[in-house]
CSV table of C-alpha atoms in Angstrom, one decimal:
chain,number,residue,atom,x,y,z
A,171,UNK,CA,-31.4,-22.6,97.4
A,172,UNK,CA,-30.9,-19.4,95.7
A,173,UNK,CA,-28.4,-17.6,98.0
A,174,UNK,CA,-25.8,-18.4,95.2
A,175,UNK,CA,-27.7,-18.2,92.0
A,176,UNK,CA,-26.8,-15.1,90.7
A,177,UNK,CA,-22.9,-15.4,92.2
A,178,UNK,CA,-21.7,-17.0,89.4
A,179,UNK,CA,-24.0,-14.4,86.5
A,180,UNK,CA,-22.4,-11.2,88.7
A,181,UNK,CA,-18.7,-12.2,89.9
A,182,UNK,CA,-17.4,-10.9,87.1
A,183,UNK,CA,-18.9,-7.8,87.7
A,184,UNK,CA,-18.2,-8.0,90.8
A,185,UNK,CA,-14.6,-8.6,90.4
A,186,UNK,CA,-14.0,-5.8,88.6
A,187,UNK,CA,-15.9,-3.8,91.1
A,188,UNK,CA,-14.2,-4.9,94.3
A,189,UNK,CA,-10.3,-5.5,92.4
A,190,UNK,CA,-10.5,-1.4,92.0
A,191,UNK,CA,-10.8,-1.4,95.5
A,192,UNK,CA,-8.3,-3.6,97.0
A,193,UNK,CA,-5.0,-3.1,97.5
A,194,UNK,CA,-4.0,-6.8,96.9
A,195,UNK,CA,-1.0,-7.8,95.4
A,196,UNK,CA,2.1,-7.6,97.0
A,197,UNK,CA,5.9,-8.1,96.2
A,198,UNK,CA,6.0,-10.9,98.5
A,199,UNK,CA,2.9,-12.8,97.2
A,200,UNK,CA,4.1,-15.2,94.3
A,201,UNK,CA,1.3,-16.1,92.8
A,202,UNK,CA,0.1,-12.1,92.6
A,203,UNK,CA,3.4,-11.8,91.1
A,204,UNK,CA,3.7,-14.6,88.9
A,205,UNK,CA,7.3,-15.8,90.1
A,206,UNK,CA,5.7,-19.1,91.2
A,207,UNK,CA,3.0,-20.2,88.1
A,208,UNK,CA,3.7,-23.5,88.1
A,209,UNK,CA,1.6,-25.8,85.7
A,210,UNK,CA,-1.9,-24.1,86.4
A,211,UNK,CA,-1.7,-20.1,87.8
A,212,UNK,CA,-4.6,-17.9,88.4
A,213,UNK,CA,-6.2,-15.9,85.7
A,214,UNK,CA,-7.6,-13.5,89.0
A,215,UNK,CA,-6.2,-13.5,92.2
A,216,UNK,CA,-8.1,-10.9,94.5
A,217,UNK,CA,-7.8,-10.3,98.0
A,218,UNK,CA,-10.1,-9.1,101.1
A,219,UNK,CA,-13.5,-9.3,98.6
A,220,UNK,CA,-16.6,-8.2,100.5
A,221,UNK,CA,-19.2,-6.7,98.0
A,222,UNK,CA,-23.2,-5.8,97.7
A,223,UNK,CA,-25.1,-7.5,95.2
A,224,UNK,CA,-28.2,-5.8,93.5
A,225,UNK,CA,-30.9,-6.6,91.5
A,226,UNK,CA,-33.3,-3.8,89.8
A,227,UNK,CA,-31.4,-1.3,91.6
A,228,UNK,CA,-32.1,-3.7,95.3
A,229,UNK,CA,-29.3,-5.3,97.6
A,230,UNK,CA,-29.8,-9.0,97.0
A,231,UNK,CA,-26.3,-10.3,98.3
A,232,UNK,CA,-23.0,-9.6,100.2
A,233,UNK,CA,-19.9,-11.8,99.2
A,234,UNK,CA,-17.5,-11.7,101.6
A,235,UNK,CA,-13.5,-13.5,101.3
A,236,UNK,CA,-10.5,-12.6,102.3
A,237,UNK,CA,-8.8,-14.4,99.0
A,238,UNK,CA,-10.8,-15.3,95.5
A,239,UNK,CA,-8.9,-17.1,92.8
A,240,UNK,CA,-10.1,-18.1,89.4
A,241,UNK,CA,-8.5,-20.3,87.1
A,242,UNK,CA,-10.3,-20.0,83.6
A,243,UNK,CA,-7.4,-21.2,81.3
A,244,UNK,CA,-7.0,-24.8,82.5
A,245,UNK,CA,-9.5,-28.1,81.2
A,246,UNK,CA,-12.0,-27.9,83.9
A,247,UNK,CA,-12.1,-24.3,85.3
A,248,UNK,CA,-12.7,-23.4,88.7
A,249,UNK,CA,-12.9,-20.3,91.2
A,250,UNK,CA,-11.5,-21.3,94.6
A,251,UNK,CA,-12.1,-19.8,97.5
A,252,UNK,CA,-9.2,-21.2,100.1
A,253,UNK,CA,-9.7,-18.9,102.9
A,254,UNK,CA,-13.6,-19.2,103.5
A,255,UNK,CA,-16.6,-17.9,102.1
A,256,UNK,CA,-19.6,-16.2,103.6
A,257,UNK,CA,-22.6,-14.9,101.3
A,258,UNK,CA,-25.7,-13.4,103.0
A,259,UNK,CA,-29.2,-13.3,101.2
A,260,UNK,CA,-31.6,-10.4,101.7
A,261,UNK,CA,-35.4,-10.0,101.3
A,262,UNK,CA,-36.5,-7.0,99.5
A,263,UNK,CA,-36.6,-4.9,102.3
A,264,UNK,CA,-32.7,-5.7,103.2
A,265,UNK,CA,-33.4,-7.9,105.9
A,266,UNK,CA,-31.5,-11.3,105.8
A,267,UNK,CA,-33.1,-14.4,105.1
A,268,UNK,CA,-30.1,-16.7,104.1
A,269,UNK,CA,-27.0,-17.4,105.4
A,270,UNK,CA,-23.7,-19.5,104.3
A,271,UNK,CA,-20.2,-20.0,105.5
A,272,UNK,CA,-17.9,-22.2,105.1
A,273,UNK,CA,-14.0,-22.4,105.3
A,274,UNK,CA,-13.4,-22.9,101.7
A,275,UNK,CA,-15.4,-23.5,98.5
A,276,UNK,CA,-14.5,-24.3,94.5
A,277,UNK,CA,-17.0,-23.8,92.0
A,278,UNK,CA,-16.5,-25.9,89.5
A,279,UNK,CA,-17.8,-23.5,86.4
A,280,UNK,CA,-18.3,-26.2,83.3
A,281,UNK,CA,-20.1,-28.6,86.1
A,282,UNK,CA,-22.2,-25.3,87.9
A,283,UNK,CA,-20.9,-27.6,90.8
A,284,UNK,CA,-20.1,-25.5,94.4
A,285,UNK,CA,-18.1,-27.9,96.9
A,286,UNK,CA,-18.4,-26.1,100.1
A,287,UNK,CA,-15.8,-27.6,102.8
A,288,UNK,CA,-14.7,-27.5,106.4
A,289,UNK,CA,-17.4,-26.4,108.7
A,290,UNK,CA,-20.3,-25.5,107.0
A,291,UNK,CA,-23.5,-23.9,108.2
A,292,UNK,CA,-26.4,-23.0,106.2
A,293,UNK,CA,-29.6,-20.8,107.8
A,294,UNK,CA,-32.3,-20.7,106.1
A,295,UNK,CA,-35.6,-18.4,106.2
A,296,UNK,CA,-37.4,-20.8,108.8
A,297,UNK,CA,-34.6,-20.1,111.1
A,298,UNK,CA,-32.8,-23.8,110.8
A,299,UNK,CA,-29.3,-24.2,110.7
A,300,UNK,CA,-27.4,-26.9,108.9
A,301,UNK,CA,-24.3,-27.5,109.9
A,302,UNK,CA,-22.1,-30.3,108.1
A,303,UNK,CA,-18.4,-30.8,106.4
A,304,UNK,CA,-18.8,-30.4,103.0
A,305,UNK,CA,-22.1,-30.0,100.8
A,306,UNK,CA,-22.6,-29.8,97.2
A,307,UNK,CA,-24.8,-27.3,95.3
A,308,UNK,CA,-25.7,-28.3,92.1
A,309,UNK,CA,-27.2,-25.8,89.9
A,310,UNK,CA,-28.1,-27.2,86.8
A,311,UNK,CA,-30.2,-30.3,88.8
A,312,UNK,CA,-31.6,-27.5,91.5
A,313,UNK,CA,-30.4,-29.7,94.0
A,314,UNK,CA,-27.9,-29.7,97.2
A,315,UNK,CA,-26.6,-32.6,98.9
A,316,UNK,CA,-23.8,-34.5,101.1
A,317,UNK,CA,-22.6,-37.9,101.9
A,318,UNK,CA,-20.9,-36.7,105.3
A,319,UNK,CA,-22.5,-36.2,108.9
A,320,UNK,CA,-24.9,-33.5,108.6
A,321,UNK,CA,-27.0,-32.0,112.0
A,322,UNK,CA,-29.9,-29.8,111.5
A,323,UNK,CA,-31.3,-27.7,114.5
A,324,UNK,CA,-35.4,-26.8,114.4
A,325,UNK,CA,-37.0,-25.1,116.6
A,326,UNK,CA,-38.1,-28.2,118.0
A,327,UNK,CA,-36.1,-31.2,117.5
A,328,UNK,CA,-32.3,-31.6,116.2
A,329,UNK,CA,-31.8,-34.3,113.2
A,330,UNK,CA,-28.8,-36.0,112.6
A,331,UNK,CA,-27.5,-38.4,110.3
A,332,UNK,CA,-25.3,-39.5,107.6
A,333,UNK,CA,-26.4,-38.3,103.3
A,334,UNK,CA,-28.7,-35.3,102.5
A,335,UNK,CA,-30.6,-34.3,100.0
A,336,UNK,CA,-32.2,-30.7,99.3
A,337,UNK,CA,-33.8,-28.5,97.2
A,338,UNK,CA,-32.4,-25.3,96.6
A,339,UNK,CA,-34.2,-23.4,99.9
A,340,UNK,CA,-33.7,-25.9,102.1
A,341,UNK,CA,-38.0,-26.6,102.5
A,342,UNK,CA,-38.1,-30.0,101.6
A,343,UNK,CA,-34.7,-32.4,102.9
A,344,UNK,CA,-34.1,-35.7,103.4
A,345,UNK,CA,-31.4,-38.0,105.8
A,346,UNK,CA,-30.2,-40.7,104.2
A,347,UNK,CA,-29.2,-42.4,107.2
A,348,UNK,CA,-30.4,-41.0,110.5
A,349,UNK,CA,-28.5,-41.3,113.9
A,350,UNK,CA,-31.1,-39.4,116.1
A,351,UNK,CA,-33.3,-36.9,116.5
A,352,UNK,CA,-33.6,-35.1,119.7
A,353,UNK,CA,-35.4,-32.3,121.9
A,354,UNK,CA,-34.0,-29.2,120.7
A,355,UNK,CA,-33.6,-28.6,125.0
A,356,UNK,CA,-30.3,-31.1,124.5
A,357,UNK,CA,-28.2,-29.0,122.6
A,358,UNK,CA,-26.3,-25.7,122.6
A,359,UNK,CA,-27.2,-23.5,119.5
A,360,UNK,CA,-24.8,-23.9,116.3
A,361,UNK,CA,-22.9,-27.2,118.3
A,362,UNK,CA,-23.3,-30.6,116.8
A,363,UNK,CA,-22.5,-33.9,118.9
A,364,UNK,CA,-19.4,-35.3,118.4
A,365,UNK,CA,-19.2,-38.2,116.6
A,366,UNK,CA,-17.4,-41.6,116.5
A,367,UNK,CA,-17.1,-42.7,112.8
């Protein structure tokens, strides 16, 4: 998958970019204001981030997230991302092909680990959505994956099961464990079955 590829190569250019812009940090925050650092504060805090991405002088991404944090001065540094996170992936010719959201992520910068938590839903080009509660992207191994319930809709068939594996553009998946797969007919778009773990 390379919707998030170049995210962690541009956010600090992007930072700097979209902190110019917002008005962020308020008297009443305490971590903008440092009266609360506690063992581990922020290195960045920035607020309402939504910012275009380009490549050779082409939109490749929008970031958008209402609260970015980055903690670069503790053991294992991370960016968090507590409030949701929603990147969009476009074709040359600024038309969308990939879609993420989720409502939080952490990238785990030494690692090049993303945790992506809550509900999470991935499109990809062929126009399948995967929707699950947490996924891992791993960028050094070029690989995503999950231990938790994940349901794919196709244009034909739903999948669902338990463990997945991916490449990065989400062409060639597995289910570890599959619970069903049914006509596409039985389900409302973007709505997975509930479930009795």
């Amino acid at each position: 998958m390379e919707l998030m590829r170049l995210l962690p190569l541009t956010a600090a250019a992007a930072a700097v970019s979209v902190a110019l812009a917002v008005t962020g940090c308020n008297s009443a925050d305490p971590v903008a204001t440092g009266k609360d650092a506690g063992e581990n504060p922020p290195t960045m805090v920035t607020r309402d981030v939504e910012t275009l991405i380009s490549d050779s002088g082409v939109v490749r991404y929008r970031i958008a997230t209402p609260v970015w944090y980055v903690y670069d001065e503790i053991a294992e540094p991370v960016w968090t991302f507590p409030e949701g996170l929603g990147l969009e992936k476009y074709n040359d010719f600024f038309k969308k092909d990939a879609d993420v959201r989720a409502d939080s992520a952490t990238y785990f910068k030494n690692k090049q680990l993303w945790r992506l938590d809550g509900r999470v839903s991935i499109s990809n080009m062929a126009g399948e959505k995967f929707l699950t509660e947490q996924l891992f992207w791993d960028q050094a191994r070029h690989k995503l994956y999950s231990d938790s319930f994940i349901h794919i809709e196709r244009a034909d068939k739903v999948l669902e099961g338990y463990g997945f594996d991916s490449n990065e553009q989400l062409t060639a998946y597995t289910i570890r464990r599959v619970s069903g797969i049914f006509p596409s007919s039985d389900f409302r778009p973007g709505q997975a079955r509930q479930q009795n773990q």
